[in-house]
C-alpha cells in the first residue's frame, strides 16, 4: 500500500515521515494535544495519549509502521497554519486480521479530528479523495468500524459511499464501501 498525499483549500493530508521527526518536539506537542483531548478520542479511548513522551513514541511507531508496510498514519493539518487537526489511518487487511475477528479482511480506514475541526465537513471532503487514491492504487475493498454513538462518523462514511454491514461488537458497527 502506498501513502496518500492530499491538499485542498483548507487542509493537507500526508503520512508521518522522517522530516516530521526532525521537528518531533513541536509535533509531539501537537499530537499530545490532539490525542489527549477527551473529545477527540471519545469513541476511540484506546488512542488516548497521556504524556508528551507517549506522543513521541506514537510518532516513531507511526514511522516504523509505515516503513514495515503496516498501518499508514496520515496527519491532517490546516493548510494555512500547519496546525494538526486530525489523523487518518489506513490499516492493511493483514494488520486488521491481527486485531479483528472477521470472515473477510478488507483495508480499513480510521479517522479522528480535533473538536475544533469537527462539524465542519472536513472529513466529508477528505474521505472521498482518500477512497479515490486508494482505489487508484489497487485497493478494491474498504471498511471502517464505528462506535454506534458516533453519529457524525457514521454520516461521513455514508456520504462517502459506505453502508452499514453488521454489528461489529457490543458498541460498534462494521461499514463497508458499497460497490
Short mmCIF file of C-alpha atoms in Angstrom, two decimals:
data_model
loop_
_atom_site.label_atom_id
_atom_site.label_comp_id
_atom_site.label_asym_id
_atom_site.label_seq_id
_atom_site.Cartn_x
_atom_site.Cartn_y
_atom_site.Cartn_z
CA UNK A 1 0.00 0.00 0.00
CA UNK A 2 1.13 3.50 -0.77
CA UNK A 3 0.78 6.57 1.44
CA UNK A 4 -1.63 9.27 0.33
CA UNK A 5 -0.84 12.94 -0.20
CA UNK A 6 -3.80 15.31 -0.48
CA UNK A 7 -4.22 19.03 -0.42
CA UNK A 8 -7.21 21.28 -0.84
CA UNK A 9 -8.01 24.88 0.10
CA UNK A 10 -8.32 24.03 3.81
CA UNK A 11 -6.12 21.06 4.65
CA UNK A 12 -3.14 18.93 3.80
CA UNK A 13 -3.04 15.21 4.45
CA UNK A 14 0.26 13.37 4.37
CA UNK A 15 1.81 10.38 6.11
CA UNK A 16 4.05 10.74 9.12
CA UNK A 17 7.55 10.94 7.66
CA UNK A 18 11.18 11.31 8.66
CA UNK A 19 11.01 15.09 8.20
CA UNK A 20 8.32 15.19 10.90
CA UNK A 21 10.72 13.54 13.30
CA UNK A 22 13.30 16.29 12.82
CA UNK A 23 10.70 18.63 14.31
CA UNK A 24 9.40 15.93 16.63
CA UNK A 25 9.32 18.03 19.80
CA UNK A 26 6.82 20.53 18.38
CA UNK A 27 4.90 17.83 16.55
CA UNK A 28 4.82 15.67 19.68
CA UNK A 29 3.23 18.62 21.49
CA UNK A 30 0.58 18.82 18.74
CA UNK A 31 -0.01 15.05 18.74
CA UNK A 32 -0.26 15.04 22.52
CA UNK A 33 -2.73 17.95 22.47
CA UNK A 34 -4.84 16.18 19.85
CA UNK A 35 -4.80 12.67 21.31
CA UNK A 36 -5.10 13.66 24.94
CA UNK A 37 -8.26 15.66 24.28
CA UNK A 38 -11.16 13.56 25.59
CA UNK A 39 -13.45 14.83 22.83
CA UNK A 40 -11.03 13.77 20.07
CA UNK A 41 -10.79 10.22 21.37
CA UNK A 42 -14.29 9.99 22.84
CA UNK A 43 -15.13 6.97 20.68
CA UNK A 44 -11.57 5.62 20.50
CA UNK A 45 -10.40 5.80 24.12
CA UNK A 46 -7.61 3.32 23.43
CA UNK A 47 -5.97 6.02 21.27
CA UNK A 48 -5.68 8.44 24.19
CA UNK A 49 -2.15 9.61 24.98
CA UNK A 50 -1.36 10.87 28.45
CA UNK A 51 2.13 12.37 28.09
CA UNK A 52 4.33 14.06 25.52
CA UNK A 53 6.66 11.08 25.81
CA UNK A 54 3.81 8.83 24.68
CA UNK A 55 3.22 11.20 21.75
CA UNK A 56 6.89 10.95 20.75
CA UNK A 57 6.63 7.15 20.89
CA UNK A 58 3.44 7.31 18.83
CA UNK A 59 5.27 9.35 16.14
CA UNK A 60 8.22 6.96 15.99
CA UNK A 61 5.88 3.96 15.96
CA UNK A 62 3.88 5.52 13.12
CA UNK A 63 7.03 5.98 11.06
CA UNK A 64 8.20 2.43 11.73
CA UNK A 65 4.75 1.06 10.82
CA UNK A 66 4.87 2.97 7.54
CA UNK A 67 8.25 1.53 6.61
CA UNK A 68 7.26 -2.00 7.65
CA UNK A 69 4.13 -1.98 5.49
CA UNK A 70 1.79 -1.86 8.45
CA UNK A 71 -0.63 0.95 9.32
CA UNK A 72 -0.10 4.16 7.37
CA UNK A 73 -0.77 7.09 9.68
CA UNK A 74 -1.62 10.34 7.92
CA UNK A 75 -1.60 13.72 9.62
CA UNK A 76 -4.38 16.16 8.76
CA UNK A 77 -3.25 19.78 9.07
CA UNK A 78 -4.79 23.14 8.37
CA UNK A 79 -3.11 24.38 5.22
CA UNK A 80 -2.55 27.99 6.30
CA UNK A 81 -1.21 27.41 9.81
CA UNK A 82 0.10 23.83 9.50
CA UNK A 83 -1.82 23.11 12.74
CA UNK A 84 -2.52 19.43 13.36
CA UNK A 85 -6.27 18.86 13.44
CA UNK A 86 -6.61 15.14 12.91
CA UNK A 87 -5.29 11.74 11.97
CA UNK A 88 -6.36 9.25 9.34
CA UNK A 89 -5.04 5.69 9.48
CA UNK A 90 -5.05 3.21 6.62
CA UNK A 91 -4.94 -0.31 8.07
CA UNK A 92 -3.98 -3.07 5.61
CA UNK A 93 -6.05 -6.24 5.63
CA UNK A 94 -3.23 -8.39 7.09
CA UNK A 95 -2.92 -6.00 10.05
CA UNK A 96 -6.70 -5.93 10.52
CA UNK A 97 -6.61 -9.74 10.67
CA UNK A 98 -4.29 -9.50 13.68
CA UNK A 99 -6.81 -7.41 15.63
CA UNK A 100 -10.30 -8.24 14.34
CA UNK A 101 -12.27 -11.47 14.08
CA UNK A 102 -14.00 -11.40 10.72
CA UNK A 103 -14.66 -13.83 7.88
CA UNK A 104 -13.05 -11.44 5.39
CA UNK A 105 -10.47 -8.66 5.81
CA UNK A 106 -10.64 -5.55 3.64
CA UNK A 107 -8.43 -2.49 4.09
CA UNK A 108 -9.72 -0.36 6.98
CA UNK A 109 -9.83 3.40 7.41
CA UNK A 110 -9.93 5.07 10.81
CA UNK A 111 -10.03 8.80 11.47
CA UNK A 112 -10.26 11.22 14.34
CA UNK A 113 -10.43 15.01 14.45
CA UNK A 114 -9.84 17.77 16.94
CA UNK A 115 -13.09 19.08 18.43
CA UNK A 116 -12.34 22.42 16.72
CA UNK A 117 -12.40 20.67 13.33
CA UNK A 118 -15.45 18.52 13.98
CA UNK A 119 -18.73 19.54 12.36
CA UNK A 120 -17.01 21.50 9.58
CA UNK A 121 -17.42 18.83 6.89
CA UNK A 122 -13.64 18.35 6.68
CA UNK A 123 -13.78 14.56 6.75
CA UNK A 124 -16.68 14.62 4.28
CA UNK A 125 -14.38 16.41 1.84
CA UNK A 126 -11.24 14.37 2.62
CA UNK A 127 -12.60 10.82 2.74
CA UNK A 128 -13.85 10.62 -0.89
CA UNK A 129 -10.40 11.78 -2.04
CA UNK A 130 -8.73 9.16 0.17
CA UNK A 131 -11.05 6.49 -1.26
CA UNK A 132 -10.24 7.57 -4.82
CA UNK A 133 -6.49 7.49 -4.11
CA UNK A 134 -6.70 4.04 -2.53
CA UNK A 135 -8.76 2.70 -5.42
CA UNK A 136 -6.33 4.21 -7.95
CA UNK A 137 -3.57 2.27 -6.18
CA UNK A 138 -5.48 -1.02 -6.47
CA UNK A 139 -7.40 -1.21 -3.18
CA UNK A 140 -10.70 -2.85 -4.01
CA UNK A 141 -12.38 -3.23 -0.63
CA UNK A 142 -12.56 -0.69 2.18
CA UNK A 143 -14.22 -0.88 5.57
CA UNK A 144 -14.47 1.02 8.83
CA UNK A 145 -15.52 0.20 12.36
CA UNK A 146 -17.53 2.93 14.07
CA UNK A 147 -18.94 3.33 17.55
CA UNK A 148 -22.73 3.34 17.22
CA UNK A 149 -22.92 6.58 19.24
CA UNK A 150 -20.57 8.36 16.84
CA UNK A 151 -23.32 9.64 14.56
CA UNK A 152 -21.02 12.16 12.85
CA UNK A 153 -18.53 9.48 11.74
CA UNK A 154 -21.37 7.25 10.53
CA UNK A 155 -22.73 10.14 8.45
CA UNK A 156 -19.29 10.84 6.95
CA UNK A 157 -18.94 7.19 5.96
CA UNK A 158 -22.43 7.01 4.45
CA UNK A 159 -21.88 10.26 2.49
CA UNK A 160 -18.67 8.71 1.16
CA UNK A 161 -20.41 5.56 -0.10
CA UNK A 162 -20.10 3.19 2.86
CA UNK A 163 -23.02 1.12 4.10
CA UNK A 164 -23.56 -0.47 7.49
CA UNK A 165 -22.92 -4.18 7.07
CA UNK A 166 -23.34 -5.66 10.53
CA UNK A 167 -22.75 -5.28 14.21
CA UNK A 168 -19.03 -5.50 14.91
CA UNK A 169 -19.21 -5.81 18.70
CA UNK A 170 -21.36 -4.59 21.56
CA UNK A 171 -20.58 -0.90 20.84
CA UNK A 172 -19.52 -0.75 17.19
CA UNK A 173 -20.77 -1.42 13.68
CA UNK A 174 -18.87 -2.54 10.60
CA UNK A 175 -19.24 -0.39 7.49
CA UNK A 176 -18.04 -1.32 4.01
CA UNK A 177 -17.67 0.73 0.86
CA UNK A 178 -20.54 -0.19 -1.42
CA UNK A 179 -19.55 -1.29 -4.90
#
